[in-house]
Coordinates of N, CA and C in Angstrom, one line a residue:
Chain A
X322 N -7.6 -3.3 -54.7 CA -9.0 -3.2 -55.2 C -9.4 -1.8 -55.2
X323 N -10.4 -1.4 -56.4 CA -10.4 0.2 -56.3 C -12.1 0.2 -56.3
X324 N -12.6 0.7 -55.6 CA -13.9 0.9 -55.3 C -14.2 2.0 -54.0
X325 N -15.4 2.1 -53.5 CA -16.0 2.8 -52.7 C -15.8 2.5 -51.4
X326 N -15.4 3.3 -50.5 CA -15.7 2.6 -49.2 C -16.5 3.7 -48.2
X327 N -17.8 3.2 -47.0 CA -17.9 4.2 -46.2 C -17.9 3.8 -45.1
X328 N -18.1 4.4 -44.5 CA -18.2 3.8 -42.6 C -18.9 4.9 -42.0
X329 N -19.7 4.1 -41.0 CA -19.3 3.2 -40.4 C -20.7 2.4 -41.3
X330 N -20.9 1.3 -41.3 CA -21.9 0.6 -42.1 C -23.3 0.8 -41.1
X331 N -23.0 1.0 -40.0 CA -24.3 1.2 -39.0 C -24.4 2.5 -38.3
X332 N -24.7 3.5 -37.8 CA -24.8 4.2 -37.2 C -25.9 4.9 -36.3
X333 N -25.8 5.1 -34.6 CA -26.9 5.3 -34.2 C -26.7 6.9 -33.2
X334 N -27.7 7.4 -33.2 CA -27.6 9.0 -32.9 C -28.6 9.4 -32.5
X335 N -28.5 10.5 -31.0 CA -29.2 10.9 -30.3 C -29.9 11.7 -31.1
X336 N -31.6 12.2 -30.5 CA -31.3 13.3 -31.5 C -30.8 14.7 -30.8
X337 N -30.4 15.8 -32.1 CA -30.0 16.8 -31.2 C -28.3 16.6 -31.8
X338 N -27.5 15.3 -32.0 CA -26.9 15.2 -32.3 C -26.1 15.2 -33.8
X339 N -25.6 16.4 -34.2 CA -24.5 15.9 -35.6 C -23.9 14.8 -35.9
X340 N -23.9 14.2 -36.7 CA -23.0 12.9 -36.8 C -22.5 13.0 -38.6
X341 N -21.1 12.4 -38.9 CA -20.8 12.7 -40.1 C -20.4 11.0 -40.6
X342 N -20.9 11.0 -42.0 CA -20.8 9.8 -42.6 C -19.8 9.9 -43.4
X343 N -18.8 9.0 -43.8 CA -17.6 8.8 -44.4 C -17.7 8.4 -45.6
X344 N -17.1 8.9 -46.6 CA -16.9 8.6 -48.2 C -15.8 8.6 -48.7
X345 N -15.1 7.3 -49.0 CA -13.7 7.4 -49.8 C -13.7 6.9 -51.4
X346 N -13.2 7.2 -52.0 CA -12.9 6.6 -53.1 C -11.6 6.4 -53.9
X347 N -11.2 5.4 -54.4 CA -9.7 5.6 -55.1 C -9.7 4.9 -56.0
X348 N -11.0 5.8 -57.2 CA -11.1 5.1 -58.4 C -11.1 6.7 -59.5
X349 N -10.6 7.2 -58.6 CA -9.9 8.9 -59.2 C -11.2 9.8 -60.2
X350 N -12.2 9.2 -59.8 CA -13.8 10.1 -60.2 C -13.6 11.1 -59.8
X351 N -14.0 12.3 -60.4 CA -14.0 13.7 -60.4 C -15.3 13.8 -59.4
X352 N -16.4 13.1 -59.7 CA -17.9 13.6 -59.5 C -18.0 12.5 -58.4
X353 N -18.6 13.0 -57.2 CA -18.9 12.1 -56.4 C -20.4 12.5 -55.3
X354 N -21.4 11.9 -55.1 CA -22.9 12.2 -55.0 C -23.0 11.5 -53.5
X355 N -24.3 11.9 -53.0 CA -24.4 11.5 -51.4 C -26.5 11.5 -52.2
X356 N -26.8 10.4 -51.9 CA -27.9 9.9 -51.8 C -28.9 9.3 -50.5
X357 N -30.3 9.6 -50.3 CA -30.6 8.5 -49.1 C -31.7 8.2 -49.7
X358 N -31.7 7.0 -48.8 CA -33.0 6.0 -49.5 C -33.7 5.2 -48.5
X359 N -35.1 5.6 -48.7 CA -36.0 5.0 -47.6 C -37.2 4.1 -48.6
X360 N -37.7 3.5 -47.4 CA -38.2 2.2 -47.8 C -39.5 2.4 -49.1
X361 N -39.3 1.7 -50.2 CA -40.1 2.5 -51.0 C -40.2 3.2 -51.5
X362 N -39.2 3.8 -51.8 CA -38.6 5.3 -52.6 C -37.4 5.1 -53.4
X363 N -37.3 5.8 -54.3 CA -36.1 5.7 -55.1 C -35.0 6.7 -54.3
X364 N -33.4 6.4 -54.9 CA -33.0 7.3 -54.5 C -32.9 8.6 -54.6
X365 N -32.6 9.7 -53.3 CA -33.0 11.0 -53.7 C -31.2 11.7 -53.6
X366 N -31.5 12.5 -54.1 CA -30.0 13.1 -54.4 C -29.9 14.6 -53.5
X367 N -28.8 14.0 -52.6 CA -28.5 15.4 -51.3 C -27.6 16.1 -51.8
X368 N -26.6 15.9 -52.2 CA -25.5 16.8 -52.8 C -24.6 15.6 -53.6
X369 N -24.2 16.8 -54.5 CA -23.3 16.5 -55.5 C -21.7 17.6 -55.5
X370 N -20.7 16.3 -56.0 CA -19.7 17.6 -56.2 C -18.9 16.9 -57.6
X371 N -18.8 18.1 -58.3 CA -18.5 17.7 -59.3 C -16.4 18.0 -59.5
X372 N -16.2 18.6 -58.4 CA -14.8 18.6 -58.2 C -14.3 19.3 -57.0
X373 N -12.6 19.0 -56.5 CA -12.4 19.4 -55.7 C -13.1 21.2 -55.1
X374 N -13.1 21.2 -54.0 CA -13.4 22.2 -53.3 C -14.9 23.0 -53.7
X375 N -15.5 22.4 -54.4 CA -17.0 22.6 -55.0 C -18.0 21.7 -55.1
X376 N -19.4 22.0 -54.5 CA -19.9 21.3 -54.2 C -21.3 21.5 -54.4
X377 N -22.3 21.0 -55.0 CA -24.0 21.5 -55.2 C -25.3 20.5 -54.4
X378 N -26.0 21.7 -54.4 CA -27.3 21.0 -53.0 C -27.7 19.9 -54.6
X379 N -28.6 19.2 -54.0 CA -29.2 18.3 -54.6 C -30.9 19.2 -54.4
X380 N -31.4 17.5 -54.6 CA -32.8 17.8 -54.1 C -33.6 18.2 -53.3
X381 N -32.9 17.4 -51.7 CA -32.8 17.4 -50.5 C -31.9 17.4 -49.7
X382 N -31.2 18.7 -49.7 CA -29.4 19.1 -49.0 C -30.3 19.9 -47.6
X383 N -31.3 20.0 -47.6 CA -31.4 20.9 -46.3 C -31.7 20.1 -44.6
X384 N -30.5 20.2 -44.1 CA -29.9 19.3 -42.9 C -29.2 18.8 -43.1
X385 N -28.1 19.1 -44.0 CA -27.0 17.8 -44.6 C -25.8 19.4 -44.6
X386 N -25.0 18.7 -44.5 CA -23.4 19.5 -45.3 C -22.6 18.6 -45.6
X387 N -22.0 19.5 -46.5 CA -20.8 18.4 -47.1 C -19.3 19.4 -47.7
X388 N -18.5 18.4 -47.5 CA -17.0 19.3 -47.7 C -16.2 18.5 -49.1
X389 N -15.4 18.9 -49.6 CA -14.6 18.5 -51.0 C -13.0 18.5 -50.8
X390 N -12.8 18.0 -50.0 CA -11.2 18.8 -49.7 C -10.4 17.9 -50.3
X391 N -10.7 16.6 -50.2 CA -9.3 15.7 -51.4 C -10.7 15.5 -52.4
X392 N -10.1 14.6 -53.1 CA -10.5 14.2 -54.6 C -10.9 12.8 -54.2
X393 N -11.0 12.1 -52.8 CA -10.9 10.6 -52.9 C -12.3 10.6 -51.8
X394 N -12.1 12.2 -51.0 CA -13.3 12.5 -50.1 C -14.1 13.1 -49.9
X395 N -15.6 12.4 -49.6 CA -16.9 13.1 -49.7 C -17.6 13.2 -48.1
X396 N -17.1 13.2 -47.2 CA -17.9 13.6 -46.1 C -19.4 14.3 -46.1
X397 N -20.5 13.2 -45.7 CA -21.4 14.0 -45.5 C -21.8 14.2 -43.8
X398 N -22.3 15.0 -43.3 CA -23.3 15.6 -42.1 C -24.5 16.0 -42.0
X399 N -25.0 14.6 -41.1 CA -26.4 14.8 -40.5 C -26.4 16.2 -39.8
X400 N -27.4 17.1 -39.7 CA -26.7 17.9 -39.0 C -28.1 17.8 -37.9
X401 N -28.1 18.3 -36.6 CA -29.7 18.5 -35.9 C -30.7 18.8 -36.6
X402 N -30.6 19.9 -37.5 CA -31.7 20.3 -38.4 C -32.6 19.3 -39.1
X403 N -32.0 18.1 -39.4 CA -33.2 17.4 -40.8 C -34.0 16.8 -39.6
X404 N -35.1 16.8 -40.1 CA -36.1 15.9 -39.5 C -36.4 14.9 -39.2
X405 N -35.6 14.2 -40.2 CA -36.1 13.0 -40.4 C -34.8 11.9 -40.9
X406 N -33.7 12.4 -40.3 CA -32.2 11.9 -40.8 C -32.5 10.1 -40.8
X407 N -32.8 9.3 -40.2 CA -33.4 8.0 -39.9 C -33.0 7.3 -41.4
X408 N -32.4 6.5 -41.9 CA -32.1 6.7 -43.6 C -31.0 5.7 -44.2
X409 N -31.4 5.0 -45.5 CA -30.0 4.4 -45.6 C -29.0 5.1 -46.4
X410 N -28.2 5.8 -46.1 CA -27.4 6.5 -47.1 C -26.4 5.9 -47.8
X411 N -26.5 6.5 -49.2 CA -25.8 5.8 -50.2 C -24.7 6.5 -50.8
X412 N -23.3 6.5 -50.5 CA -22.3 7.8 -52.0 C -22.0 7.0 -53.1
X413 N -22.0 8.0 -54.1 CA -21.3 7.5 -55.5 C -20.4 8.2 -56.0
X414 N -19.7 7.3 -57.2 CA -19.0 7.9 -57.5 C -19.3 8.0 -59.1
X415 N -18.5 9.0 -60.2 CA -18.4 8.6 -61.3 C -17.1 9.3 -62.2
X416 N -16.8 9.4 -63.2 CA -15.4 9.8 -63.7 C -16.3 11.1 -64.1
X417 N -17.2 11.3 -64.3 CA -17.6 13.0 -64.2 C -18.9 13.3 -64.6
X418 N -19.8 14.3 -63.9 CA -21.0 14.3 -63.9 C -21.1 14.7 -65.2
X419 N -22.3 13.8 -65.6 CA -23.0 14.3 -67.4 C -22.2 13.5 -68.4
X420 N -21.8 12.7 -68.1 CA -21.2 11.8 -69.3 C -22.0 10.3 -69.0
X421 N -22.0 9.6 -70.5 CA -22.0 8.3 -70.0 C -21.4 7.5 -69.2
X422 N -21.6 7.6 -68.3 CA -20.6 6.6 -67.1 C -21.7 6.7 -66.4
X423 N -21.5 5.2 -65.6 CA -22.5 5.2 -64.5 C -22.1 5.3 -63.3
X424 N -23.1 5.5 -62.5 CA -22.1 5.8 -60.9 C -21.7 4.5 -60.1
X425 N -20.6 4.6 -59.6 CA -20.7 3.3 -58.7 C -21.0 3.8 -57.2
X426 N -21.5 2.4 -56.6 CA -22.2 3.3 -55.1 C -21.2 2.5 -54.1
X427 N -21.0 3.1 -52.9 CA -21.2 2.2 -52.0 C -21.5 1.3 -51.1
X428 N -21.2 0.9 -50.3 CA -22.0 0.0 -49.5 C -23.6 0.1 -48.9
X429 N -22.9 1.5 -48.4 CA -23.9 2.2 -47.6 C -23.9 2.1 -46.3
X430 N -24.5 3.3 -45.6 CA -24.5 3.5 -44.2 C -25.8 3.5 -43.7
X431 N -26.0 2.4 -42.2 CA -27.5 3.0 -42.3 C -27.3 3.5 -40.8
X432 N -28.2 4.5 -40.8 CA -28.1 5.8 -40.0 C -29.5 5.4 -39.1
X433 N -29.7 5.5 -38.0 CA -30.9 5.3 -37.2 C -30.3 6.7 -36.1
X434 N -31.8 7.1 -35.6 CA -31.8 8.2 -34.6 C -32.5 7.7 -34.2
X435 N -32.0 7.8 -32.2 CA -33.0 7.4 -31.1 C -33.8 7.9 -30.4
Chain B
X732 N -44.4 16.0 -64.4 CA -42.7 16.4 -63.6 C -42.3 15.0 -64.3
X733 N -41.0 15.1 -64.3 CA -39.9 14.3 -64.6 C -40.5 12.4 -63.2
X734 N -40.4 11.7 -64.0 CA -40.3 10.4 -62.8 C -40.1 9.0 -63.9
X735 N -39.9 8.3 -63.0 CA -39.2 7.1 -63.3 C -39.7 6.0 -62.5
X736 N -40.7 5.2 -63.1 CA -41.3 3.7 -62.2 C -41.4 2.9 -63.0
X737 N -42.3 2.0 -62.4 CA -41.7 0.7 -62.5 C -42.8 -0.5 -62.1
X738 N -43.5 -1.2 -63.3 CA -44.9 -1.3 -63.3 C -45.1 -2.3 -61.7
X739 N -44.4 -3.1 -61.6 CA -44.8 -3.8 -60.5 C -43.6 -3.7 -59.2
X740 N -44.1 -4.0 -58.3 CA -43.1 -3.7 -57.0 C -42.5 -4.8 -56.8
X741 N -42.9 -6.2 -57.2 CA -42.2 -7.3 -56.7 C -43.0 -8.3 -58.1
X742 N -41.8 -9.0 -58.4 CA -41.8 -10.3 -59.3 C -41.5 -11.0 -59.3
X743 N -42.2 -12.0 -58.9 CA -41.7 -13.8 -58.2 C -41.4 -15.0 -59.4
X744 N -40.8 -15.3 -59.8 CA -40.0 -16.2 -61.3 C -39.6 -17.5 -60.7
X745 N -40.2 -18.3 -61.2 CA -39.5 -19.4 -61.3 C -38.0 -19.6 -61.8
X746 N -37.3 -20.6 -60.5 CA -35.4 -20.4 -61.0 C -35.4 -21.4 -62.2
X747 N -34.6 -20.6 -63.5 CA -34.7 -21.4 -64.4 C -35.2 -20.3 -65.4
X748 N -36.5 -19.7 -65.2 CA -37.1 -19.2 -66.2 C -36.6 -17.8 -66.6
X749 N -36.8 -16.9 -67.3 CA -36.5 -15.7 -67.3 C -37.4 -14.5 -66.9
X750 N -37.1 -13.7 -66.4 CA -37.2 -12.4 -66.0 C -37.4 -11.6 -67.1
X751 N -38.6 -10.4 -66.6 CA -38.6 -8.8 -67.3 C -39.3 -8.3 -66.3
X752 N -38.1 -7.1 -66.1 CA -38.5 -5.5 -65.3 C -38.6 -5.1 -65.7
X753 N -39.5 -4.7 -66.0 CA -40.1 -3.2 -66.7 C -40.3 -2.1 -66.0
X754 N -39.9 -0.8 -66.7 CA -39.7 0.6 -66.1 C -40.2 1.5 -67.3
X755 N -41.0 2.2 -66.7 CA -41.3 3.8 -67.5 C -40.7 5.1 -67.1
X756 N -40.6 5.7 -68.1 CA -39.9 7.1 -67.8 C -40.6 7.9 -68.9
X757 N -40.6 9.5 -68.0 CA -41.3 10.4 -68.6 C -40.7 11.6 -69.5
X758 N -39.3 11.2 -69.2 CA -38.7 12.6 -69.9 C -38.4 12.2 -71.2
X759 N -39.0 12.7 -72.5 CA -38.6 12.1 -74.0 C -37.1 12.5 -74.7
X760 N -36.4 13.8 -73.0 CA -34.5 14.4 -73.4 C -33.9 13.3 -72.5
X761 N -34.5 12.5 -71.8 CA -33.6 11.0 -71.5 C -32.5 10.6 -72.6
X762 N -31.2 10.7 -72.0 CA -30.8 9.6 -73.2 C -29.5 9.2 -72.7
X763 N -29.9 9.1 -71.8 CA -29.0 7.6 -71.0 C -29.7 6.9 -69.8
X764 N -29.4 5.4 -70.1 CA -30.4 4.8 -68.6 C -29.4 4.0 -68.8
X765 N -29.9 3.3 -67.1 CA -28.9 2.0 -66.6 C -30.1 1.3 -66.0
X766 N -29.4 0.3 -65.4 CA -29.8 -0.7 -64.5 C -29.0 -0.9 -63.8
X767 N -29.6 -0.8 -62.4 CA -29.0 -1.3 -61.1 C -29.5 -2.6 -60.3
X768 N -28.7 -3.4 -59.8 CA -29.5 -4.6 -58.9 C -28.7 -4.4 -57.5
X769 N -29.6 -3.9 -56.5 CA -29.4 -4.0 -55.3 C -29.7 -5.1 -54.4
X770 N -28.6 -5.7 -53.6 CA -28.8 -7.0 -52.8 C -29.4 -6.3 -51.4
X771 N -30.1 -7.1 -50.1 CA -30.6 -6.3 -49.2 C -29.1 -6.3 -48.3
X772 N -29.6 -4.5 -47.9 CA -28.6 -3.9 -47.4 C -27.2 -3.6 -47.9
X773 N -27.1 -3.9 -49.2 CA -26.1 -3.2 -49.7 C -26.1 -2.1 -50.8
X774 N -25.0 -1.7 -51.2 CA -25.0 -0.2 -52.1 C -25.6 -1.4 -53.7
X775 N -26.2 -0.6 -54.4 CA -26.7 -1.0 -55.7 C -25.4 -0.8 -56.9
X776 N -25.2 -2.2 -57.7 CA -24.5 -2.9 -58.4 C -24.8 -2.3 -59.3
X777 N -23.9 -2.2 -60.6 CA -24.1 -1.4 -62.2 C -24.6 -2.9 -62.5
X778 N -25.6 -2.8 -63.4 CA -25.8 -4.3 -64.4 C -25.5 -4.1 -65.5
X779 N -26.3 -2.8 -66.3 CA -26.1 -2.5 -68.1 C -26.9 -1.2 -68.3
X780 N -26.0 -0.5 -69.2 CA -26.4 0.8 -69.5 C -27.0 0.6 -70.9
X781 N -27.4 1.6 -71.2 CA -27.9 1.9 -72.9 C -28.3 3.2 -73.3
X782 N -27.9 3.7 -74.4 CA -28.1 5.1 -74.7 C -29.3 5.2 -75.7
X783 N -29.6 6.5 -75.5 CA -31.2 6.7 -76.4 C -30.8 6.3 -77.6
X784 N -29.8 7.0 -78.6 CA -29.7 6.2 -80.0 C -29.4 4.4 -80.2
X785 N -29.5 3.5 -79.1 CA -29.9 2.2 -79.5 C -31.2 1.8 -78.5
X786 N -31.6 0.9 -79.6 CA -33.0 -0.1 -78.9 C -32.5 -1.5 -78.1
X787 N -31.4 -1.8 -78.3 CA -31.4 -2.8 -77.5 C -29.8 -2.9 -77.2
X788 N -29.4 -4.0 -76.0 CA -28.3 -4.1 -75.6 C -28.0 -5.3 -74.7
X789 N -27.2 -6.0 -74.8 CA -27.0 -7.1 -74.5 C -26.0 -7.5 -73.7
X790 N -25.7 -8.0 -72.4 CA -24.4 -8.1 -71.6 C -24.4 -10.1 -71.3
X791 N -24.1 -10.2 -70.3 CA -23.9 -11.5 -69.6 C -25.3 -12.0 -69.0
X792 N -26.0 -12.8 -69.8 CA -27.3 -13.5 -69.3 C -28.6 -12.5 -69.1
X793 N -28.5 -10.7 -69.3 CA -29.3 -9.7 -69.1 C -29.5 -8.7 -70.6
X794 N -30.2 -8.2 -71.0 CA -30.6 -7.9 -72.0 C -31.5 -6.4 -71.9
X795 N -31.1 -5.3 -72.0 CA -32.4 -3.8 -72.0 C -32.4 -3.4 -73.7
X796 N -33.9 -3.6 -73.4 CA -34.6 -3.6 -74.5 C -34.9 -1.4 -74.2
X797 N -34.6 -0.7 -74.9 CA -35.6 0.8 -75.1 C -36.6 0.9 -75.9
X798 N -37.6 1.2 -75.9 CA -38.7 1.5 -76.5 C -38.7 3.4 -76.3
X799 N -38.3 4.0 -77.0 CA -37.8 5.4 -76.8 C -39.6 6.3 -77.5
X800 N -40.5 5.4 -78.4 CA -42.0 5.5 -78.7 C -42.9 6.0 -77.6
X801 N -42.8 5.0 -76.7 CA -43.6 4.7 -75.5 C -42.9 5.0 -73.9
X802 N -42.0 5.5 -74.2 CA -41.1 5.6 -73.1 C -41.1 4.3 -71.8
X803 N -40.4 3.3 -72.4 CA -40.5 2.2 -72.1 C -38.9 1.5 -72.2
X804 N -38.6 0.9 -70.8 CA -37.4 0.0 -70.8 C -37.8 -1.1 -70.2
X805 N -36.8 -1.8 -70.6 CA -37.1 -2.8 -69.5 C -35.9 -4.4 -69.6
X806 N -35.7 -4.8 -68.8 CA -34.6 -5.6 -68.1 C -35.0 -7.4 -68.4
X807 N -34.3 -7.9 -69.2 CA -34.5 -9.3 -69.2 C -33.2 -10.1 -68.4
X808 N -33.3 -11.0 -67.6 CA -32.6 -11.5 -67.0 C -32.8 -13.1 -67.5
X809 N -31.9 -13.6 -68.5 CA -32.3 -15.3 -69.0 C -32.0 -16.1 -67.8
X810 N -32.6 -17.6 -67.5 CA -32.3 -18.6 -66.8 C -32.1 -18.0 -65.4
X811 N -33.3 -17.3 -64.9 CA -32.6 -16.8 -63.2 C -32.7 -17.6 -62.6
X812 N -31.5 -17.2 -61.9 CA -30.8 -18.0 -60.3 C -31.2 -17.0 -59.0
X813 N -31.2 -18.1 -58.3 CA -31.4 -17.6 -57.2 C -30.6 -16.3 -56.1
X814 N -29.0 -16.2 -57.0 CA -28.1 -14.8 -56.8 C -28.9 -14.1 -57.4
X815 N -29.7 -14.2 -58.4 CA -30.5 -12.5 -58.8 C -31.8 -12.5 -58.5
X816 N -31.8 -12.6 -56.9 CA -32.7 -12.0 -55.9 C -31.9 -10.8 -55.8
X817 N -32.9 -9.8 -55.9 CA -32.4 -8.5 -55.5 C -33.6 -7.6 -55.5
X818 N -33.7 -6.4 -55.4 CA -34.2 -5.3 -55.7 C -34.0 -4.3 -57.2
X819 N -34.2 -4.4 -58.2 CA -33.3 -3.9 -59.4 C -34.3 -2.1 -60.0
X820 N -33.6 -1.9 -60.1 CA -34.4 -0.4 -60.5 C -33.3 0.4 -61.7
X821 N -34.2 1.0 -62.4 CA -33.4 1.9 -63.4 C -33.5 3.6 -63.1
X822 N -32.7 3.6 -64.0 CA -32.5 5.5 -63.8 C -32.4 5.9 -65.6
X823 N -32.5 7.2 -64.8 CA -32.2 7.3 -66.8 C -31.6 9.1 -66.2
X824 N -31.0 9.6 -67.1 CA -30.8 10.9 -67.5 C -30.9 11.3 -68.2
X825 N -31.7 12.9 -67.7 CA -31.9 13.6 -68.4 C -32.2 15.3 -67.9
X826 N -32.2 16.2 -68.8 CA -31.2 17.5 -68.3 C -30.3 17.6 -67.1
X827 N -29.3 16.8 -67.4 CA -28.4 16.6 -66.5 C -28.3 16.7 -64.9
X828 N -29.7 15.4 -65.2 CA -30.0 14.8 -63.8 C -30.0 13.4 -63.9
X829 N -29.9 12.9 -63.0 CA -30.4 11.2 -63.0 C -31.3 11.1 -62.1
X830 N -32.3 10.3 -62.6 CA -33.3 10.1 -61.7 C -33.6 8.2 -61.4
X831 N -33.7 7.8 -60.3 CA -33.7 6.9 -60.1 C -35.7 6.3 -59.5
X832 N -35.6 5.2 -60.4 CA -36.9 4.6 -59.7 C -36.8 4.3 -58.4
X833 N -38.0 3.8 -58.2 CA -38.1 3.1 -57.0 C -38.1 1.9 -56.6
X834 N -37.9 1.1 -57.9 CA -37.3 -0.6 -57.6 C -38.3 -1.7 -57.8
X835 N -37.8 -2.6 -57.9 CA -39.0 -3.8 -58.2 C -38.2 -4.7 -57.1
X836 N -38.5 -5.5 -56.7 CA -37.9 -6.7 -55.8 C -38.5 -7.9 -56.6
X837 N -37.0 -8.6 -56.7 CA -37.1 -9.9 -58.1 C -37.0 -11.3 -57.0
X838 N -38.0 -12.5 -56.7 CA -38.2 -12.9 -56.2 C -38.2 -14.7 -56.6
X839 N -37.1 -15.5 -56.6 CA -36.9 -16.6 -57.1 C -37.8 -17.9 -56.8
X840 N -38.5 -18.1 -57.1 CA -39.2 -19.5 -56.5 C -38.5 -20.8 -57.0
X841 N -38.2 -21.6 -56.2 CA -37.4 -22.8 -56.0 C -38.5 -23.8 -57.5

């Protein structure tokens, strides 16, 4: 089956604490996006990367990192800094940013701080 | 500024009857939108895309109408069932961004 997968589907975190959410894909998309979404809100766009080893802030990247190292993965990190990390996070994928293609998402992770 | 909504937050339809979500958008260099239907707690589904050079488009029991005039889309769902309970929201692109609404939650009455 070739689709999205992340983990862990729940996640809970002190705060103070880093924690990193998992992105795979093996539907061989170039472009692959890290979204979160809170109740009432559309999704907002944290980072984007449009190929291996490169990678762009979004809207709201500040408290987040993120790495490019294969083509199948998108690792993001909560990092202490965001304020308000509490969130349901969503990655996508697509065969390449700015074309007609739509993104496919994941499941999603939801992230609670205690 | 650039945004994307969505006249009502929740629409309760009788099962059987058909559905319209309707979505505005403000950018007139849009020219690509979709539709997404999110189940609760999961990642949001592709339903149907459409590009600014057509007005309409047609898939499996769902239908997006563009109104590219009024900047106006919107989502027909024929005979809904009670699997298209969801949350459904559109996006559209434009200067190579996507921007996503905020969702409607589609609500089946028995």
């Amino acid at each position: 089956d070739g689709g999205i997968t992340q983990s862990p589907k729940y996640l809970f975190r002190k705060e103070g604490q880093n924690v990193t959410l998992s992105c795979e894909q093996n539907l061989n998309h170039d472009a692959m996006y890290w979204y979160r979404q809170d109740p009432g809100q559309g999704l907002r766009l944290i980072y984007y990367s449009q190929i291996v080893n490169d990678f762009q802030k979004g809207d709201i990247a500040e408290g987040y990192s993120v790495s490019r190292e294969k083509k199948e993965s998108f690792p993001l990190t909560v990092t202490s800094a965001q304020k308000n990390p509490t969130a349901f996070y969503l990655c996508a994928s697509s065969i390449k940013r700015g074309t007609y293609n739509e993104q496919f998402f994941g499941p999603g992770t939801r992230l609670t701080v205690l | 500024g650039e945004s994307v909504g969505l006249h009502l937050p929740t629409l309760s339809v009788q099962e059987g009857d058909n559905s319209i979500i309707n979505c505005a958008y403000s950018n007139s260099a849009s020219d690509y939108f979709i539709w997404y239907k999110q189940e609760s707690g999961k990642g949001p589904q592709f339903i149907i895309d459409i590009r600014s050079n057509m007005d309409k488009r047609q898939g499996q029991r769902v239908t997006v109408l563009l109104n590219k005039t009024v900047k106006h889309l919107s989502l027909q769902i024929a005979a809904t069932q009670p699997g298209d309970s969801a949350v459904y929201f559109c996006a559209e692109r434009g200067d190579d961004k996507i921007i996503f609404g905020k969702g409607t939650r589609l609500h089946i009455l028995p």
